[in-house]
Amino acid sequence: MSQYQLPTDDPMLDRLFRQARSHNGWTDRPVADETLHAIYDLMKWGPTAANSTPGRFAFVRSAAAKERLKPLLSPGNVDKVMQAPCTVIIAWDSAFYELMPKLFPSRDMKASFVGRDDVILDTATRSSTLQGAYFIMAARALGLDCGPMSGFNRAATDAEFFPDGRWKSNFLCNIGYGKQEELFPRNPRLDYEEACLEF
């Protein structure tokens, strides 16, 4: 058994995991520009395949931008998005490999992707999903609440917000300062024995 004692009473673990909730209702407190920068500057250090860093983040905050997004949402997500101070379109760059000379300067990793659409798609979707999770953790660590969701028309969202076709949406995440009174009852999670194997 490890000599290291897990800091199970650390309040940050509560903030990130145990007491963190997916929020549906939001206060009108805005998310400042510097907070968005701080979230990104934290989450960018999370690992991705070959440091490919394909995740891209579009911050939808203005009333005009929200109106553009509104008709692309599933009905159950409209009020959540329209009330949230910021909705993030978490996306991936289909030409992320163009930046590999900067991101992996010790080797020609760009050549590993060029012309290999299946590898590009696999890497971009997996790693951008990881980056979306890092984004949620960074936002929570900085005191924000999050409401990640699917339930939107991805093709229409891409056409509306990324018309050049290079960025592709993955999922949405509302961020801001949530209303505790609008949380749903928390659903259970699987126990260790139900979800894990040891070899």
mmCIF file of N, CA, C and O in Angstrom, residues 110-188:
data_model
loop_
_atom_site.group_PDB
_atom_site.id
_atom_site.type_symbol
_atom_site.label_atom_id
_atom_site.label_comp_id
_atom_site.label_asym_id
_atom_site.label_seq_id
_atom_site.Cartn_x
_atom_site.Cartn_y
_atom_site.Cartn_z
ATOM 1 N N LYS A 110 3.887 16.557 -38.039
ATOM 2 C CA LYS A 110 2.890 16.941 -39.039
ATOM 3 C C LYS A 110 2.728 15.857 -40.093
ATOM 4 O O LYS A 110 1.610 15.550 -40.522
ATOM 5 N N ALA A 111 3.835 15.246 -40.480
ATOM 6 C CA ALA A 111 3.797 14.199 -41.514
ATOM 7 C C ALA A 111 2.992 12.982 -41.075
ATOM 8 O O ALA A 111 2.513 12.215 -41.915
ATOM 9 N N SER A 112 2.830 12.802 -39.778
ATOM 10 C CA SER A 112 2.048 11.674 -39.278
ATOM 11 C C SER A 112 0.553 11.840 -39.530
ATOM 12 O O SER A 112 -0.207 10.876 -39.413
ATOM 13 N N PHE A 113 0.123 13.074 -39.851
ATOM 14 C CA PHE A 113 -1.299 13.361 -40.012
ATOM 15 C C PHE A 113 -1.706 13.711 -41.435
ATOM 16 O O PHE A 113 -2.838 13.412 -41.841
ATOM 17 N N VAL A 114 -0.831 14.351 -42.176
ATOM 18 C CA VAL A 114 -1.203 14.858 -43.500
ATOM 19 C C VAL A 114 -1.726 13.719 -44.383
ATOM 20 O O VAL A 114 -1.083 12.681 -44.534
ATOM 21 N N GLY A 115 -2.935 13.915 -44.917
ATOM 22 C CA GLY A 115 -3.534 12.942 -45.814
ATOM 23 C C GLY A 115 -4.140 11.726 -45.135
ATOM 24 O O GLY A 115 -4.628 10.817 -45.810
ATOM 25 N N ARG A 116 -4.136 11.699 -43.813
ATOM 26 C CA ARG A 116 -4.669 10.544 -43.076
ATOM 27 C C ARG A 116 -5.921 10.975 -42.309
ATOM 28 O O ARG A 116 -5.879 11.235 -41.118
ATOM 29 N N ASP A 117 -7.012 11.057 -43.042
ATOM 30 C CA ASP A 117 -8.243 11.601 -42.469
ATOM 31 C C ASP A 117 -8.733 10.832 -41.256
ATOM 32 O O ASP A 117 -9.272 11.422 -40.313
ATOM 33 N N ASP A 118 -8.565 9.509 -41.258
ATOM 34 C CA ASP A 118 -9.029 8.718 -40.115
ATOM 35 C C ASP A 118 -8.220 9.030 -38.861
ATOM 36 O O ASP A 118 -8.767 9.134 -37.758
ATOM 37 N N VAL A 119 -6.921 9.218 -39.004
ATOM 38 C CA VAL A 119 -6.053 9.551 -37.868
ATOM 39 C C VAL A 119 -6.352 10.966 -37.374
ATOM 40 O O VAL A 119 -6.393 11.222 -36.161
ATOM 41 N N ILE A 120 -6.574 11.879 -38.300
ATOM 42 C CA ILE A 120 -6.921 13.255 -37.935
ATOM 43 C C ILE A 120 -8.210 13.276 -37.124
ATOM 44 O O ILE A 120 -8.278 13.891 -36.053
ATOM 45 N N LEU A 121 -9.237 12.591 -37.616
ATOM 46 C CA LEU A 121 -10.525 12.581 -36.926
ATOM 47 C C LEU A 121 -10.411 11.930 -35.553
ATOM 48 O O LEU A 121 -10.924 12.458 -34.553
ATOM 49 N N ASP A 122 -9.743 10.800 -35.481
ATOM 50 C CA ASP A 122 -9.605 10.086 -34.215
ATOM 51 C C ASP A 122 -8.857 10.936 -33.189
ATOM 52 O O ASP A 122 -9.279 11.066 -32.031
ATOM 53 N N THR A 123 -7.751 11.540 -33.611
ATOM 54 C CA THR A 123 -6.944 12.356 -32.707
ATOM 55 C C THR A 123 -7.688 13.612 -32.280
ATOM 56 O O THR A 123 -7.708 13.968 -31.099
ATOM 57 N N ALA A 124 -8.319 14.264 -33.239
ATOM 58 C CA ALA A 124 -8.970 15.542 -32.950
ATOM 59 C C ALA A 124 -10.178 15.370 -32.038
ATOM 60 O O ALA A 124 -10.370 16.158 -31.100
ATOM 61 N N THR A 125 -10.987 14.355 -32.286
ATOM 62 C CA THR A 125 -12.176 14.187 -31.449
ATOM 63 C C THR A 125 -11.807 13.739 -30.040
ATOM 64 O O THR A 125 -12.348 14.256 -29.052
ATOM 65 N N ARG A 126 -10.870 12.798 -29.926
ATOM 66 C CA ARG A 126 -10.482 12.333 -28.589
ATOM 67 C C ARG A 126 -9.806 13.449 -27.795
ATOM 68 O O ARG A 126 -10.161 13.721 -26.649
ATOM 69 N N SER A 127 -8.823 14.090 -28.395
ATOM 70 C CA SER A 127 -8.054 15.081 -27.650
ATOM 71 C C SER A 127 -8.860 16.344 -27.378
ATOM 72 O O SER A 127 -8.695 16.974 -26.327
ATOM 73 N N SER A 128 -9.753 16.745 -28.287
ATOM 74 C CA SER A 128 -10.570 17.929 -28.002
ATOM 75 C C SER A 128 -11.589 17.642 -26.912
ATOM 76 O O SER A 128 -11.950 18.546 -26.135
ATOM 77 N N THR A 129 -12.043 16.390 -26.819
ATOM 78 C CA THR A 129 -12.932 16.023 -25.719
ATOM 79 C C THR A 129 -12.180 16.092 -24.396
ATOM 80 O O THR A 129 -12.703 16.595 -23.389
ATOM 81 N N LEU A 130 -10.947 15.593 -24.382
ATOM 82 C CA LEU A 130 -10.115 15.743 -23.187
ATOM 83 C C LEU A 130 -9.952 17.216 -22.831
ATOM 84 O O LEU A 130 -10.089 17.607 -21.666
ATOM 85 N N GLN A 131 -9.674 18.040 -23.827
ATOM 86 C CA GLN A 131 -9.476 19.460 -23.553
ATOM 87 C C GLN A 131 -10.754 20.122 -23.046
ATOM 88 O O GLN A 131 -10.700 21.032 -22.223
ATOM 89 N N GLY A 132 -11.897 19.645 -23.524
ATOM 90 C CA GLY A 132 -13.157 20.149 -22.988
ATOM 91 C C GLY A 132 -13.302 19.823 -21.512
ATOM 92 O O GLY A 132 -13.786 20.644 -20.721
ATOM 93 N N ALA A 133 -12.874 18.608 -21.125
ATOM 94 C CA ALA A 133 -12.913 18.234 -19.708
ATOM 95 C C ALA A 133 -11.930 19.078 -18.894
ATOM 96 O O ALA A 133 -12.252 19.518 -17.779
ATOM 97 N N TYR A 134 -10.739 19.319 -19.463
ATOM 98 C CA TYR A 134 -9.794 20.189 -18.758
ATOM 99 C C TYR A 134 -10.387 21.586 -18.587
ATOM 100 O O TYR A 134 -10.190 22.233 -17.545
ATOM 101 N N PHE A 135 -11.104 22.045 -19.598
ATOM 102 C CA PHE A 135 -11.729 23.365 -19.533
ATOM 103 C C PHE A 135 -12.716 23.434 -18.363
ATOM 104 O O PHE A 135 -12.731 24.406 -17.602
ATOM 105 N N ILE A 136 -13.526 22.403 -18.215
ATOM 106 C CA ILE A 136 -14.493 22.364 -17.113
ATOM 107 C C ILE A 136 -13.777 22.393 -15.773
ATOM 108 O O ILE A 136 -14.149 23.140 -14.860
ATOM 109 N N MET A 137 -12.725 21.592 -15.626
ATOM 110 C CA MET A 137 -11.993 21.562 -14.362
ATOM 111 C C MET A 137 -11.327 22.906 -14.069
ATOM 112 O O MET A 137 -11.324 23.376 -12.925
ATOM 113 N N ALA A 138 -10.769 23.547 -15.107
ATOM 114 C CA ALA A 138 -10.127 24.848 -14.906
ATOM 115 C C ALA A 138 -11.156 25.895 -14.498
ATOM 116 O O ALA A 138 -10.917 26.703 -13.596
ATOM 117 N N ALA A 139 -12.318 25.879 -15.153
ATOM 118 C CA ALA A 139 -13.365 26.840 -14.806
ATOM 119 C C ALA A 139 -13.825 26.639 -13.364
ATOM 120 O O ALA A 139 -13.990 27.608 -12.604
ATOM 121 N N ARG A 140 -14.030 25.387 -12.977
ATOM 122 C CA ARG A 140 -14.434 25.112 -11.595
ATOM 123 C C ARG A 140 -13.360 25.560 -10.604
ATOM 124 O O ARG A 140 -13.670 26.124 -9.549
ATOM 125 N N ALA A 141 -12.108 25.298 -10.936
ATOM 126 C CA ALA A 141 -11.012 25.681 -10.042
ATOM 127 C C ALA A 141 -10.961 27.189 -9.831
ATOM 128 O O ALA A 141 -10.531 27.660 -8.773
ATOM 129 N N LEU A 142 -11.413 27.941 -10.830
ATOM 130 C CA LEU A 142 -11.398 29.402 -10.740
ATOM 131 C C LEU A 142 -12.708 29.973 -10.204
ATOM 132 O O LEU A 142 -12.922 31.182 -10.251
ATOM 133 N N GLY A 143 -13.582 29.087 -9.699
ATOM 134 C CA GLY A 143 -14.780 29.552 -9.022
ATOM 135 C C GLY A 143 -16.029 29.633 -9.864
ATOM 136 O O GLY A 143 -17.062 30.123 -9.390
ATOM 137 N N LEU A 144 -15.973 29.166 -11.108
ATOM 138 C CA LEU A 144 -17.149 29.192 -11.960
ATOM 139 C C LEU A 144 -17.906 27.870 -11.871
ATOM 140 O O LEU A 144 -17.355 26.851 -11.454
ATOM 141 N N ASP A 145 -19.153 27.909 -12.306
ATOM 142 C CA ASP A 145 -19.964 26.705 -12.466
ATOM 143 C C ASP A 145 -20.074 26.399 -13.949
ATOM 144 O O ASP A 145 -19.914 27.285 -14.804
ATOM 145 N N CYS A 146 -20.353 25.141 -14.252
ATOM 146 C CA CYS A 146 -20.406 24.687 -15.640
ATOM 147 C C CYS A 146 -21.679 23.888 -15.899
ATOM 148 O O CYS A 146 -22.200 23.231 -14.997
ATOM 149 N N GLY A 147 -22.112 23.936 -17.138
ATOM 150 C CA GLY A 147 -23.248 23.134 -17.573
ATOM 151 C C GLY A 147 -22.967 22.573 -18.954
ATOM 152 O O GLY A 147 -23.446 23.116 -19.957
ATOM 153 N N PRO A 148 -22.165 21.495 -19.037
ATOM 154 C CA PRO A 148 -21.866 20.908 -20.346
ATOM 155 C C PRO A 148 -23.096 20.220 -20.934
ATOM 156 O O PRO A 148 -23.944 19.712 -20.201
ATOM 157 N N MET A 149 -23.181 20.210 -22.254
ATOM 158 C CA MET A 149 -24.354 19.619 -22.899
ATOM 159 C C MET A 149 -24.072 19.250 -24.352
ATOM 160 O O MET A 149 -23.209 19.828 -25.014
ATOM 161 N N SER A 150 -24.792 18.248 -24.833
ATOM 162 C CA SER A 150 -24.959 18.065 -26.253
ATOM 163 C C SER A 150 -26.318 18.680 -26.562
ATOM 164 O O SER A 150 -26.633 19.725 -26.045
ATOM 165 N N GLY A 151 -27.121 18.075 -27.388
ATOM 166 C CA GLY A 151 -28.438 18.643 -27.633
ATOM 167 C C GLY A 151 -28.394 19.911 -28.456
ATOM 168 O O GLY A 151 -28.977 20.940 -28.079
ATOM 169 N N PHE A 152 -27.685 19.857 -29.586
ATOM 170 C CA PHE A 152 -27.665 20.976 -30.527
ATOM 171 C C PHE A 152 -27.315 20.407 -31.900
ATOM 172 O O PHE A 152 -26.788 19.303 -32.011
ATOM 173 N N ASN A 153 -27.621 21.149 -32.924
ATOM 174 C CA ASN A 153 -27.360 20.721 -34.295
ATOM 175 C C ASN A 153 -25.928 21.074 -34.645
ATOM 176 O O ASN A 153 -25.608 22.245 -34.903
ATOM 177 N N ARG A 154 -25.074 20.085 -34.650
ATOM 178 C CA ARG A 154 -23.643 20.354 -34.848
ATOM 179 C C ARG A 154 -23.361 20.892 -36.240
ATOM 180 O O ARG A 154 -22.587 21.839 -36.400
ATOM 181 N N ALA A 155 -23.957 20.292 -37.260
ATOM 182 C CA ALA A 155 -23.688 20.742 -38.634
ATOM 183 C C ALA A 155 -24.142 22.188 -38.829
ATOM 184 O O ALA A 155 -23.433 23.007 -39.431
ATOM 185 N N ALA A 156 -25.329 22.515 -38.304
ATOM 186 C CA ALA A 156 -25.829 23.885 -38.441
ATOM 187 C C ALA A 156 -25.001 24.867 -37.626
ATOM 188 O O ALA A 156 -24.773 26.011 -38.047
ATOM 189 N N THR A 157 -24.528 24.427 -36.455
ATOM 190 C CA THR A 157 -23.672 25.279 -35.628
ATOM 191 C C THR A 157 -22.362 25.562 -36.335
ATOM 192 O O THR A 157 -21.871 26.707 -36.345
ATOM 193 N N ASP A 158 -21.794 24.539 -36.947
ATOM 194 C CA ASP A 158 -20.546 24.739 -37.685
ATOM 195 C C ASP A 158 -20.745 25.703 -38.853
ATOM 196 O O ASP A 158 -19.911 26.576 -39.104
ATOM 197 N N ALA A 159 -21.858 25.544 -39.566
ATOM 198 C CA ALA A 159 -22.134 26.430 -40.697
ATOM 199 C C ALA A 159 -22.326 27.875 -40.240
ATOM 200 O O ALA A 159 -21.891 28.820 -40.912
ATOM 201 N N GLU A 160 -22.958 28.049 -39.083
ATOM 202 C CA GLU A 160 -23.246 29.391 -38.583
ATOM 203 C C GLU A 160 -22.025 30.081 -37.997
ATOM 204 O O GLU A 160 -21.785 31.272 -38.244
ATOM 205 N N PHE A 161 -21.242 29.343 -37.211
ATOM 206 C CA PHE A 161 -20.142 29.967 -36.478
ATOM 207 C C PHE A 161 -18.765 29.710 -37.091
ATOM 208 O O PHE A 161 -17.847 30.499 -36.868
ATOM 209 N N PHE A 162 -18.614 28.642 -37.824
ATOM 210 C CA PHE A 162 -17.312 28.302 -38.410
ATOM 211 C C PHE A 162 -17.479 28.052 -39.919
ATOM 212 O O PHE A 162 -17.250 26.946 -40.418
ATOM 213 N N PRO A 163 -17.895 29.065 -40.664
ATOM 214 C CA PRO A 163 -18.280 28.843 -42.064
ATOM 215 C C PRO A 163 -17.147 28.411 -42.988
ATOM 216 O O PRO A 163 -17.413 27.869 -44.063
ATOM 217 N N ASP A 164 -15.894 28.627 -42.593
ATOM 218 C CA ASP A 164 -14.806 28.176 -43.468
ATOM 219 C C ASP A 164 -14.597 26.669 -43.394
ATOM 220 O O ASP A 164 -13.831 26.103 -44.184
ATOM 221 N N GLY A 165 -15.289 25.999 -42.455
ATOM 222 C CA GLY A 165 -15.257 24.542 -42.383
ATOM 223 C C GLY A 165 -14.093 23.948 -41.629
ATOM 224 O O GLY A 165 -14.015 22.726 -41.462
ATOM 225 N N ARG A 166 -13.189 24.782 -41.130
ATOM 226 C CA ARG A 166 -12.001 24.233 -40.476
ATOM 227 C C ARG A 166 -12.290 23.758 -39.049
ATOM 228 O O ARG A 166 -11.847 22.684 -38.656
ATOM 229 N N TRP A 167 -13.025 24.549 -38.266
ATOM 230 C CA TRP A 167 -13.380 24.138 -36.911
ATOM 231 C C TRP A 167 -14.663 23.328 -36.944
ATOM 232 O O TRP A 167 -15.575 23.620 -37.736
ATOM 233 N N LYS A 168 -14.740 22.319 -36.096
ATOM 234 C CA LYS A 168 -15.910 21.441 -35.995
ATOM 235 C C LYS A 168 -16.352 21.384 -34.531
ATOM 236 O O LYS A 168 -15.534 21.109 -33.647
ATOM 237 N N SER A 169 -17.625 21.590 -34.275
ATOM 238 C CA SER A 169 -18.111 21.585 -32.894
ATOM 239 C C SER A 169 -18.113 20.178 -32.313
ATOM 240 O O SER A 169 -18.349 19.194 -33.018
ATOM 241 N N ASN A 170 -17.842 20.101 -31.018
ATOM 242 C CA ASN A 170 -17.838 18.838 -30.279
ATOM 243 C C ASN A 170 -18.995 18.839 -29.282
ATOM 244 O O ASN A 170 -19.904 18.033 -29.376
ATOM 245 N N PHE A 171 -18.981 19.775 -28.318
ATOM 246 C CA PHE A 171 -20.095 19.920 -27.396
ATOM 247 C C PHE A 171 -20.155 21.358 -26.904
ATOM 248 O O PHE A 171 -19.273 22.169 -27.215
ATOM 249 N N LEU A 172 -21.216 21.683 -26.193
ATOM 250 C CA LEU A 172 -21.396 23.017 -25.631
ATOM 251 C C LEU A 172 -21.180 22.974 -24.123
ATOM 252 O O LEU A 172 -21.396 21.934 -23.488
ATOM 253 N N CYS A 173 -20.784 24.102 -23.571
ATOM 254 C CA CYS A 173 -20.663 24.186 -22.114
ATOM 255 C C CYS A 173 -21.013 25.601 -21.670
ATOM 256 O O CYS A 173 -20.316 26.554 -22.037
ATOM 257 N N ASN A 174 -22.108 25.729 -20.933
ATOM 258 C CA ASN A 174 -22.420 27.007 -20.302
ATOM 259 C C ASN A 174 -21.488 27.207 -19.118
ATOM 260 O O ASN A 174 -21.193 26.262 -18.378
ATOM 261 N N ILE A 175 -21.016 28.427 -18.944
ATOM 262 C CA ILE A 175 -20.205 28.749 -17.778
ATOM 263 C C ILE A 175 -20.706 30.054 -17.165
ATOM 264 O O ILE A 175 -21.258 30.909 -17.854
ATOM 265 N N GLY A 176 -20.537 30.173 -15.879
ATOM 266 C CA GLY A 176 -20.971 31.361 -15.156
ATOM 267 C C GLY A 176 -21.093 31.046 -13.684
ATOM 268 O O GLY A 176 -20.311 30.250 -13.138
ATOM 269 N N TYR A 177 -22.074 31.643 -13.066
ATOM 270 C CA TYR A 177 -22.291 31.481 -11.636
ATOM 271 C C TYR A 177 -23.710 30.947 -11.459
ATOM 272 O O TYR A 177 -24.697 31.654 -11.671
ATOM 273 N N GLY A 178 -23.800 29.674 -11.117
ATOM 274 C CA GLY A 178 -25.069 28.974 -11.147
ATOM 275 C C GLY A 178 -25.978 29.292 -9.972
ATOM 276 O O GLY A 178 -25.536 29.703 -8.901
ATOM 277 N N LYS A 179 -27.268 29.074 -10.207
ATOM 278 C CA LYS A 179 -28.279 29.197 -9.162
ATOM 279 C C LYS A 179 -28.465 27.840 -8.503
ATOM 280 O O LYS A 179 -28.923 26.887 -9.147
ATOM 281 N N GLN A 180 -28.110 27.748 -7.238
ATOM 282 C CA GLN A 180 -28.225 26.483 -6.514
ATOM 283 C C GLN A 180 -29.670 25.982 -6.475
ATOM 284 O O GLN A 180 -29.912 24.774 -6.543
ATOM 285 N N GLU A 181 -30.607 26.889 -6.407
ATOM 286 C CA GLU A 181 -32.010 26.487 -6.276
ATOM 287 C C GLU A 181 -32.572 25.865 -7.555
ATOM 288 O O GLU A 181 -33.654 25.277 -7.544
ATOM 289 N N GLU A 182 -31.845 25.986 -8.658
ATOM 290 C CA GLU A 182 -32.326 25.402 -9.910
ATOM 291 C C GLU A 182 -31.600 24.097 -10.269
ATOM 292 O O GLU A 182 -31.752 23.589 -11.374
ATOM 293 N N LEU A 183 -30.825 23.570 -9.347
ATOM 294 C CA LEU A 183 -30.180 22.277 -9.577
ATOM 295 C C LEU A 183 -31.197 21.151 -9.472
ATOM 296 O O LEU A 183 -32.094 21.184 -8.638
ATOM 297 N N PHE A 184 -31.032 20.145 -10.320
ATOM 298 C CA PHE A 184 -31.833 18.940 -10.195
ATOM 299 C C PHE A 184 -31.254 18.082 -9.075
ATOM 300 O O PHE A 184 -30.075 18.216 -8.721
ATOM 301 N N PRO A 185 -32.038 17.169 -8.497
ATOM 302 C CA PRO A 185 -31.460 16.228 -7.531
ATOM 303 C C PRO A 185 -30.301 15.467 -8.179
ATOM 304 O O PRO A 185 -30.363 15.096 -9.357
ATOM 305 N N ARG A 186 -29.262 15.241 -7.393
ATOM 306 C CA ARG A 186 -28.073 14.596 -7.953
ATOM 307 C C ARG A 186 -28.315 13.113 -8.177
ATOM 308 O O ARG A 186 -28.819 12.414 -7.298
ATOM 309 N N ASN A 187 -27.958 12.650 -9.370
ATOM 310 C CA ASN A 187 -28.081 11.232 -9.694
ATOM 311 C C ASN A 187 -26.898 10.457 -9.133
ATOM 312 O O ASN A 187 -25.804 11.002 -8.950
ATOM 313 N N PRO A 188 -27.100 9.151 -8.862
ATOM 314 C CA PRO A 188 -26.004 8.338 -8.315
ATOM 315 C C PRO A 188 -24.926 8.068 -9.363
ATOM 316 O O PRO A 188 -25.104 8.319 -10.552
#
